[in-house]
PDB file of C-alpha atoms in Angstrom:
ATOM      1  CA  UNK A 202      24.457  29.114 -48.914  1.00 52.00           C
ATOM      2  CA  UNK A 203      27.745  30.293 -47.739  1.00 60.00           C
ATOM      3  CA  UNK A 204      28.784  33.877 -47.863  1.00 60.00           C
ATOM      4  CA  UNK A 205      31.969  35.917 -47.758  1.00 65.00           C
ATOM      5  CA  UNK A 206      32.972  39.405 -47.960  1.00 65.00           C
ATOM      6  CA  UNK A 207      35.911  40.531 -50.227  1.00 63.00           C
ATOM      7  CA  UNK A 208      37.388  43.924 -49.939  1.00 65.00           C
ATOM      8  CA  UNK A 209      39.804  45.613 -52.226  1.00 63.00           C
ATOM      9  CA  UNK A 210      41.371  49.084 -52.010  1.00 68.00           C
ATOM     10  CA  UNK A 211      42.355  51.166 -54.862  1.00 65.00           C
ATOM     11  CA  UNK A 212      42.926  54.978 -54.948  1.00 70.00           C
ATOM     12  CA  UNK A 213      41.850  56.760 -57.975  1.00 69.00           C
ATOM     13  CA  UNK A 214      41.578  60.516 -58.808  1.00 71.00           C
ATOM     14  CA  UNK A 215      38.481  62.565 -58.503  1.00 70.00           C
ATOM     15  CA  UNK A 216      36.239  62.716 -61.590  1.00 67.00           C
ATOM     16  CA  UNK A 217      37.952  59.651 -62.998  1.00 72.00           C
ATOM     17  CA  UNK A 218      36.567  56.329 -63.650  1.00 73.00           C
ATOM     18  CA  UNK A 219      38.222  52.913 -63.308  1.00 70.00           C
ATOM     19  CA  UNK A 220      37.143  49.524 -64.768  1.00 67.00           C
ATOM     20  CA  UNK A 221      37.279  46.347 -62.505  1.00 71.00           C
ATOM     21  CA  UNK A 222      36.775  42.606 -63.459  1.00 68.00           C
ATOM     22  CA  UNK A 223      35.942  40.369 -60.776  1.00 74.00           C
ATOM     23  CA  UNK A 224      36.120  36.620 -61.223  1.00 78.00           C
ATOM     24  CA  UNK A 225      35.454  33.865 -58.654  1.00 80.00           C
ATOM     25  CA  UNK A 226      37.009  30.415 -59.135  1.00 83.00           C
ATOM     26  CA  UNK A 227      36.785  27.200 -57.103  1.00 80.00           C
ATOM     27  CA  UNK A 228      39.771  25.203 -55.797  1.00 81.00           C
ATOM     28  CA  UNK A 229      39.508  22.893 -58.784  1.00 82.00           C
ATOM     29  CA  UNK A 230      39.720  25.886 -61.133  1.00 78.00           C
ATOM     30  CA  UNK A 231      36.017  26.028 -62.282  1.00 79.00           C
ATOM     31  CA  UNK A 232      34.686  29.616 -62.762  1.00 75.00           C
ATOM     32  CA  UNK A 233      31.680  30.184 -60.771  1.00 71.00           C
ATOM     33  CA  UNK A 234      31.090  33.880 -61.242  1.00 70.00           C
ATOM     34  CA  UNK A 235      32.441  36.796 -63.415  1.00 76.00           C
ATOM     35  CA  UNK A 236      31.475  40.444 -63.416  1.00 74.00           C
ATOM     36  CA  UNK A 237      32.820  43.836 -64.851  1.00 76.00           C
ATOM     37  CA  UNK A 238      32.440  46.698 -62.332  1.00 73.00           C
ATOM     38  CA  UNK A 239      32.767  50.381 -63.381  1.00 68.00           C
ATOM     39  CA  UNK A 240      33.597  52.856 -60.802  1.00 66.00           C
ATOM     40  CA  UNK A 241      33.548  56.552 -60.809  1.00 68.00           C
ATOM     41  CA  UNK A 242      34.963  58.779 -58.127  1.00 69.00           C
ATOM     42  CA  UNK A 243      32.991  62.033 -57.544  1.00 67.00           C
ATOM     43  CA  UNK A 244      34.097  63.937 -54.449  1.00 65.00           C
ATOM     44  CA  UNK A 245      31.444  66.516 -55.018  1.00 59.00           C
ATOM     45  CA  UNK A 246      28.518  63.993 -54.440  1.00 58.00           C
ATOM     46  CA  UNK A 247      26.813  64.458 -51.078  1.00 60.00           C
ATOM     47  CA  UNK A 248      23.750  63.461 -49.432  1.00 80.00           C
ATOM     48  CA  UNK A 249      21.987  66.653 -50.046  1.00 89.00           C
ATOM     49  CA  UNK A 250      20.129  67.918 -53.215  1.00 93.00           C
ATOM     50  CA  UNK A 251      22.104  70.077 -55.581  1.00 94.00           C
ATOM     51  CA  UNK A 252      22.190  73.922 -55.457  1.00 95.00           C
ATOM     52  CA  UNK A 253      21.585  75.158 -59.057  1.00 97.00           C
ATOM     53  CA  UNK A 254      23.658  78.147 -60.561  1.00 97.00           C
ATOM     54  CA  UNK A 255      24.986  78.784 -63.983  1.00 97.00           C
ATOM     55  CA  UNK A 256      26.544  81.660 -65.932  1.00 97.00           C
ATOM     56  CA  UNK A 257      26.290  83.016 -69.492  1.00 97.00           C
ATOM     57  CA  UNK A 258      29.037  83.851 -71.838  1.00 96.00           C
ATOM     58  CA  UNK A 259      27.255  87.335 -72.426  1.00 96.00           C
ATOM     59  CA  UNK A 260      24.131  88.974 -71.045  1.00 96.00           C
ATOM     60  CA  UNK A 261      23.710  90.823 -74.202  1.00 97.00           C
ATOM     61  CA  UNK A 262      23.942  89.145 -77.653  1.00 97.00           C
ATOM     62  CA  UNK A 263      23.019  90.051 -81.127  1.00 97.00           C
ATOM     63  CA  UNK A 264      20.194  88.089 -83.117  1.00 97.00           C
ATOM     64  CA  UNK A 265      21.713  84.800 -84.432  1.00 96.00           C
ATOM     65  CA  UNK A 266      24.878  84.956 -82.336  1.00 96.00           C
ATOM     66  CA  UNK A 267      25.607  81.866 -79.993  1.00 97.00           C
ATOM     67  CA  UNK A 268      25.687  82.359 -76.352  1.00 97.00           C
ATOM     68  CA  UNK A 269      26.987  79.591 -73.926  1.00 97.00           C
ATOM     69  CA  UNK A 270      25.404  78.737 -70.726  1.00 98.00           C
ATOM     70  CA  UNK A 271      27.596  76.871 -68.174  1.00 97.00           C
ATOM     71  CA  UNK A 272      26.518  74.964 -65.205  1.00 97.00           C
ATOM     72  CA  UNK A 273      27.941  75.934 -61.871  1.00 97.00           C
ATOM     73  CA  UNK A 274      25.613  73.859 -59.718  1.00 96.00           C
ATOM     74  CA  UNK A 275      27.309  72.538 -56.517  1.00 93.00           C
ATOM     75  CA  UNK A 276      26.403  69.219 -54.451  1.00 91.00           C
ATOM     76  CA  UNK A 277      27.157  66.785 -57.229  1.00 90.00           C
ATOM     77  CA  UNK A 278      24.317  67.253 -59.897  1.00 94.00           C
ATOM     78  CA  UNK A 279      23.650  64.392 -62.014  1.00 93.00           C
ATOM     79  CA  UNK A 280      20.669  65.562 -64.207  1.00 96.00           C
ATOM     80  CA  UNK A 281      20.011  68.991 -65.586  1.00 97.00           C
ATOM     81  CA  UNK A 282      16.907  70.732 -66.807  1.00 97.00           C
ATOM     82  CA  UNK A 283      17.177  73.971 -68.871  1.00 98.00           C
ATOM     83  CA  UNK A 284      14.251  76.088 -70.025  1.00 98.00           C
ATOM     84  CA  UNK A 285      15.404  78.554 -72.601  1.00 97.00           C
ATOM     85  CA  UNK A 286      12.416  80.761 -73.802  1.00 96.00           C
ATOM     86  CA  UNK A 287      12.757  81.939 -77.294  1.00 96.00           C
ATOM     87  CA  UNK A 288      16.148  80.234 -78.105  1.00 97.00           C
ATOM     88  CA  UNK A 289      17.186  77.530 -80.363  1.00 96.00           C
ATOM     89  CA  UNK A 290      17.017  75.015 -78.507  1.00 96.00           C
ATOM     90  CA  UNK A 291      14.353  75.918 -76.078  1.00 96.00           C
ATOM     91  CA  UNK A 292      15.060  73.011 -73.820  1.00 97.00           C
ATOM     92  CA  UNK A 293      18.027  70.959 -72.864  1.00 97.00           C
ATOM     93  CA  UNK A 294      19.217  68.217 -70.604  1.00 97.00           C
ATOM     94  CA  UNK A 295      22.879  68.536 -71.205  1.00 96.00           C
ATOM     95  CA  UNK A 296      25.179  70.103 -68.285  1.00 96.00           C
ATOM     96  CA  UNK A 297      26.016  73.065 -70.464  1.00 97.00           C
ATOM     97  CA  UNK A 298      24.167  74.644 -73.414  1.00 97.00           C
ATOM     98  CA  UNK A 299      25.001  76.705 -76.560  1.00 97.00           C
ATOM     99  CA  UNK A 300      21.871  78.388 -77.877  1.00 97.00           C
ATOM    100  CA  UNK A 301      20.984  81.382 -80.063  1.00 97.00           C
ATOM    101  CA  UNK A 302      17.987  83.689 -80.885  1.00 97.00           C
ATOM    102  CA  UNK A 303      16.254  84.653 -83.783  1.00 96.00           C
ATOM    103  CA  UNK A 304      14.241  87.392 -82.609  1.00 97.00           C
ATOM    104  CA  UNK A 305      15.294  90.542 -80.777  1.00 97.00           C
ATOM    105  CA  UNK A 306      13.958  91.097 -77.180  1.00 97.00           C
ATOM    106  CA  UNK A 307      14.605  90.123 -73.442  1.00 97.00           C
ATOM    107  CA  UNK A 308      14.289  86.379 -72.484  1.00 98.00           C
ATOM    108  CA  UNK A 309      14.442  84.162 -69.329  1.00 97.00           C
ATOM    109  CA  UNK A 310      16.781  81.105 -69.008  1.00 98.00           C
ATOM    110  CA  UNK A 311      16.063  78.726 -66.107  1.00 98.00           C
ATOM    111  CA  UNK A 312      17.856  75.719 -64.770  1.00 98.00           C
ATOM    112  CA  UNK A 313      17.112  73.160 -62.069  1.00 97.00           C
ATOM    113  CA  UNK A 314      19.307  70.120 -61.415  1.00 97.00           C
ATOM    114  CA  UNK A 315      19.099  66.787 -59.395  1.00 95.00           C
ATOM    115  CA  UNK A 316      20.906  64.032 -57.868  1.00 93.00           C
ATOM    116  CA  UNK A 317      19.809  60.992 -55.974  1.00 90.00           C
ATOM    117  CA  UNK A 318      19.001  63.060 -52.989  1.00 92.00           C
ATOM    118  CA  UNK A 319      16.639  65.382 -54.609  1.00 93.00           C
ATOM    119  CA  UNK A 320      16.161  68.375 -56.926  1.00 95.00           C
ATOM    120  CA  UNK A 321      17.404  71.839 -56.631  1.00 95.00           C
ATOM    121  CA  UNK A 322      15.241  75.063 -56.771  1.00 96.00           C
ATOM    122  CA  UNK A 323      15.085  76.714 -60.187  1.00 97.00           C
ATOM    123  CA  UNK A 324      17.347  79.649 -60.799  1.00 97.00           C
ATOM    124  CA  UNK A 325      16.868  81.976 -63.605  1.00 97.00           C
ATOM    125  CA  UNK A 326      18.777  84.902 -65.690  1.00 96.00           C
ATOM    126  CA  UNK A 327      17.658  87.170 -68.413  1.00 97.00           C
ATOM    127  CA  UNK A 328      19.294  87.709 -71.749  1.00 97.00           C
ATOM    128  CA  UNK A 329      19.023  90.850 -73.747  1.00 97.00           C
ATOM    129  CA  UNK A 330      19.026  90.126 -77.533  1.00 97.00           C
ATOM    130  CA  UNK A 331      19.732  93.065 -79.960  1.00 97.00           C
ATOM    131  CA  UNK A 332      18.471  93.322 -83.479  1.00 97.00           C
ATOM    132  CA  UNK A 333      20.747  93.375 -86.570  1.00 97.00           C
ATOM    133  CA  UNK A 334      20.891  96.513 -88.691  1.00 96.00           C
ATOM    134  CA  UNK A 335      18.438  96.477 -91.601  1.00 95.00           C
ATOM    135  CA  UNK A 336      20.693  97.500 -94.593  1.00 95.00           C
ATOM    136  CA  UNK A 337      19.326  98.896 -97.809  1.00 95.00           C
ATOM    137  CA  UNK A 338      21.963  98.965-100.557  1.00 95.00           C
ATOM    138  CA  UNK A 339      21.570 100.440-104.058  1.00 93.00           C
ATOM    139  CA  UNK A 340      22.705  98.702-107.383  1.00 91.00           C
ATOM    140  CA  UNK A 341      23.595 100.195-110.775  1.00 89.00           C
ATOM    141  CA  UNK A 342      23.966  99.397-114.406  1.00 87.00           C
ATOM    142  CA  UNK A 343      26.380 101.545-116.437  1.00 86.00           C
ATOM    143  CA  UNK A 344      28.261 101.757-119.724  1.00 84.00           C
ATOM    144  CA  UNK A 345      31.798 101.031-120.071  1.00 84.00           C
ATOM    145  CA  UNK A 346      33.867 104.073-118.810  1.00 86.00           C
ATOM    146  CA  UNK A 347      31.080 105.456-116.657  1.00 88.00           C
ATOM    147  CA  UNK A 348      30.939 105.902-112.870  1.00 91.00           C
ATOM    148  CA  UNK A 349      27.933 105.384-110.419  1.00 92.00           C
ATOM    149  CA  UNK A 350      27.214 106.144-106.779  1.00 94.00           C
ATOM    150  CA  UNK A 351      26.477 103.213-104.513  1.00 95.00           C
ATOM    151  CA  UNK A 352      24.458 104.178-101.404  1.00 96.00           C
ATOM    152  CA  UNK A 353      23.615 102.188 -98.199  1.00 96.00           C
ATOM    153  CA  UNK A 354      21.391 103.089 -95.300  1.00 96.00           C
ATOM    154  CA  UNK A 355      20.110 101.393 -92.176  1.00 96.00           C
ATOM    155  CA  UNK A 356      23.140 101.250 -89.737  1.00 97.00           C
ATOM    156  CA  UNK A 357      25.521 103.644 -87.719  1.00 97.00           C
ATOM    157  CA  UNK A 358      28.666 102.773 -89.431  1.00 97.00           C
ATOM    158  CA  UNK A 359      29.669 101.084 -92.575  1.00 97.00           C
ATOM    159  CA  UNK A 360      32.638  99.200 -94.129  1.00 97.00           C
ATOM    160  CA  UNK A 361      32.784  98.487 -97.872  1.00 97.00           C
ATOM    161  CA  UNK A 362      34.895  95.832 -99.573  1.00 96.00           C
ATOM    162  CA  UNK A 363      36.583  98.842-101.282  1.00 95.00           C
ATOM    163  CA  UNK A 364      37.898  99.951 -97.947  1.00 95.00           C
ATOM    164  CA  UNK A 365      35.679 102.793 -97.836  1.00 96.00           C
ATOM    165  CA  UNK A 366      33.596 103.770 -94.723  1.00 96.00           C
ATOM    166  CA  UNK A 367      31.162 106.332 -96.061  1.00 95.00           C
ATOM    167  CA  UNK A 368      27.393 105.802 -96.671  1.00 96.00           C
ATOM    168  CA  UNK A 369      27.950 106.443-100.331  1.00 96.00           C
ATOM    169  CA  UNK A 370      30.746 105.481-102.659  1.00 96.00           C
ATOM    170  CA  UNK A 371      31.522 106.335-106.251  1.00 96.00           C
ATOM    171  CA  UNK A 372      32.759 103.375-108.237  1.00 95.00           C
ATOM    172  CA  UNK A 373      34.052 102.970-111.703  1.00 94.00           C
ATOM    173  CA  UNK A 374      34.470  99.309-112.514  1.00 94.00           C
ATOM    174  CA  UNK A 375      35.521  98.126-116.044  1.00 92.00           C
ATOM    175  CA  UNK A 376      33.721  94.819-115.597  1.00 93.00           C
ATOM    176  CA  UNK A 377      30.574  93.766-113.723  1.00 93.00           C
ATOM    177  CA  UNK A 378      31.642  93.753-110.131  1.00 95.00           C
ATOM    178  CA  UNK A 379      30.212  92.535-106.852  1.00 96.00           C
ATOM    179  CA  UNK A 380      30.560  94.987-103.888  1.00 96.00           C
ATOM    180  CA  UNK A 381      30.081  94.016-100.080  1.00 97.00           C
ATOM    181  CA  UNK A 382      29.206  96.233 -97.340  1.00 97.00           C
ATOM    182  CA  UNK A 383      29.001  95.643 -93.543  1.00 97.00           C
ATOM    183  CA  UNK A 384      26.748  97.943 -91.381  1.00 97.00           C
ATOM    184  CA  UNK A 385      26.993  97.957 -87.544  1.00 97.00           C
ATOM    185  CA  UNK A 386      24.660  99.231 -84.899  1.00 96.00           C
ATOM    186  CA  UNK A 387      25.059  98.674 -81.104  1.00 94.00           C
ATOM    187  CA  UNK A 388      27.817  96.212 -81.802  1.00 94.00           C
ATOM    188  CA  UNK A 389      25.590  94.120 -84.086  1.00 97.00           C
ATOM    189  CA  UNK A 390      26.724  93.742 -87.784  1.00 96.00           C
ATOM    190  CA  UNK A 391      25.187  92.530 -91.018  1.00 96.00           C
ATOM    191  CA  UNK A 392      26.674  92.410 -94.636  1.00 96.00           C
ATOM    192  CA  UNK A 393      24.908  92.746 -97.763  1.00 96.00           C
ATOM    193  CA  UNK A 394      26.075  92.453-101.381  1.00 95.00           C
ATOM    194  CA  UNK A 395      25.297  94.801-104.417  1.00 95.00           C
ATOM    195  CA  UNK A 396      26.087  94.315-108.149  1.00 92.00           C
ATOM    196  CA  UNK A 397      27.288  96.953-110.643  1.00 93.00           C
ATOM    197  CA  UNK A 398      26.613  95.746-114.203  1.00 90.00           C
ATOM    198  CA  UNK A 399      28.934  97.120-116.663  1.00 89.00           C
ATOM    199  CA  UNK A 400      27.563  97.000-120.359  1.00 83.00           C
ATOM    200  CA  UNK A 401      29.122  97.799-123.802  1.00 75.00           C
ATOM    201  CA  UNK A 402      26.498 100.226-124.715  1.00 69.00           C
ATOM    202  CA  UNK A 403      25.762 100.847-128.177  1.00 56.00           C
ATOM    203  CA  UNK A 404      25.420 104.655-128.815  1.00 54.00           C
ATOM    204  CA  UNK A 405      23.918 106.734-131.553  1.00 51.00           C
ATOM    205  CA  UNK A 406      27.452 107.070-132.871  1.00 51.00           C
ATOM    206  CA  UNK A 407      27.614 103.455-133.691  1.00 49.00           C
ATOM    207  CA  UNK A 408      24.348 103.328-135.189  1.00 49.00           C
ATOM    208  CA  UNK A 409      25.080 106.136-137.558  1.00 47.00           C
ATOM    209  CA  UNK A 410      27.713 104.011-139.143  1.00 51.00           C
ATOM    210  CA  UNK A 411      25.265 101.452-140.308  1.00 57.00           C
ATOM    211  CA  UNK A 412      22.231 101.810-142.629  1.00 66.00           C
ATOM    212  CA  UNK A 413      20.272 103.548-139.797  1.00 72.00           C
ATOM    213  CA  UNK A 414      20.853 107.257-138.676  1.00 73.00           C
ATOM    214  CA  UNK A 415      19.337 108.774-135.345  1.00 74.00           C
ATOM    215  CA  UNK A 416      19.780 112.300-134.451  1.00 73.00           C
ATOM    216  CA  UNK A 417      20.051 114.576-132.444  1.00 73.00           C
ATOM    217  CA  UNK A 418      22.478 113.164-129.890  1.00 68.00           C
ATOM    218  CA  UNK A 419      21.521 113.699-127.046  1.00 68.00           C
ATOM    219  CA  UNK A 420      17.682 113.944-127.864  1.00 70.00           C
ATOM    220  CA  UNK A 421      15.058 115.692-125.898  1.00 70.00           C
ATOM    221  CA  UNK A 422      11.504 115.210-127.173  1.00 76.00           C
ATOM    222  CA  UNK A 423      12.055 114.493-130.905  1.00 82.00           C
ATOM    223  CA  UNK A 424      14.300 111.983-132.496  1.00 82.00           C
ATOM    224  CA  UNK A 425      14.865 111.853-136.184  1.00 81.00           C
ATOM    225  CA  UNK A 426      15.246 108.437-137.848  1.00 81.00           C
ATOM    226  CA  UNK A 427      16.681 108.062-141.309  1.00 79.00           C
ATOM    227  CA  UNK A 428      16.623 104.692-142.965  1.00 75.00           C
ATOM    228  CA  UNK A 429      19.221 104.543-145.749  1.00 71.00           C
ATOM    229  CA  UNK A 430      17.715 101.487-147.324  1.00 68.00           C
ATOM    230  CA  UNK A 431      13.999 102.221-147.242  1.00 64.00           C
ATOM    231  CA  UNK A 432      13.175  99.630-149.968  1.00 69.00           C
ATOM    232  CA  UNK A 433      11.705  96.868-147.504  1.00 73.00           C
ATOM    233  CA  UNK A 434       9.072  97.115-144.833  1.00 79.00           C
ATOM    234  CA  UNK A 435      10.380  97.753-141.242  1.00 79.00           C
ATOM    235  CA  UNK A 436       9.126  97.757-137.822  1.00 84.00           C
ATOM    236  CA  UNK A 437      10.477 100.369-135.411  1.00 85.00           C
ATOM    237  CA  UNK A 438      10.399  99.418-131.657  1.00 85.00           C
ATOM    238  CA  UNK A 439      10.974 101.977-128.888  1.00 84.00           C
ATOM    239  CA  UNK A 440      11.995 100.807-125.326  1.00 83.00           C
ATOM    240  CA  UNK A 441      12.582 102.623-122.084  1.00 79.00           C
ATOM    241  CA  UNK A 442      15.646 102.170-119.933  1.00 75.00           C
ATOM    242  CA  UNK A 443      13.908  99.486-117.874  1.00 71.00           C
ATOM    243  CA  UNK A 444      13.455  97.423-121.183  1.00 75.00           C
ATOM    244  CA  UNK A 445       9.763  98.024-121.448  1.00 80.00           C
ATOM    245  CA  UNK A 446       8.364  98.318-125.056  1.00 84.00           C
ATOM    246  CA  UNK A 447       6.672 101.902-125.118  1.00 88.00           C
ATOM    247  CA  UNK A 448       6.055 102.341-128.824  1.00 87.00           C
ATOM    248  CA  UNK A 449       5.861 100.317-132.081  1.00 90.00           C
TER     249      UNK A 449
END
């Protein structure tokens, strides 16, 4: 039933923690009580509720780009409640939040904070989310030695993997090649790829060296076909440039 007061003074820096271990022993050496004690110093903690405040890394972002919301609340906040309409994540209880938006528009971000003395008023800011360019890029299939024009639309400026910056470029690859183009509008960029397929095309000249002869070259409405070995039955199939069978 006896009680006593033990005092101990130890200066530690603000926002730092210190671990204490208290042990009480009797005069005969028996331990009667032990306890770990954690102490954290926080000079900002007061006996008043927090005043919520925060800032954003940018007030205007592109779809899919991250934006960081940094807590600036005063009066020693210990808990945070974020509401981020339209964002991923759309809520958070962390002190600071990194979020992104998948749809263009204007959105509201709100924060309130609390400590043992109460909860702050809610403070809000708006974020403008800009759309990404909607790029459309052509592709091509060419024969060895040929050239073709690749075209892109949907943005204000362009940058090709070839170094070109026009909306259309002429390419002459010797093998099938992948080309990348980045389009930018209002500071927002998106990259798309297109493929140019190079084929070792078989022309009428090569066919004329076999047992089949086709002419004229090039043809208009009529193609003459000569079979140099007509002794067996044969089937003739005609395909268009899309690979569709149009005549048998």
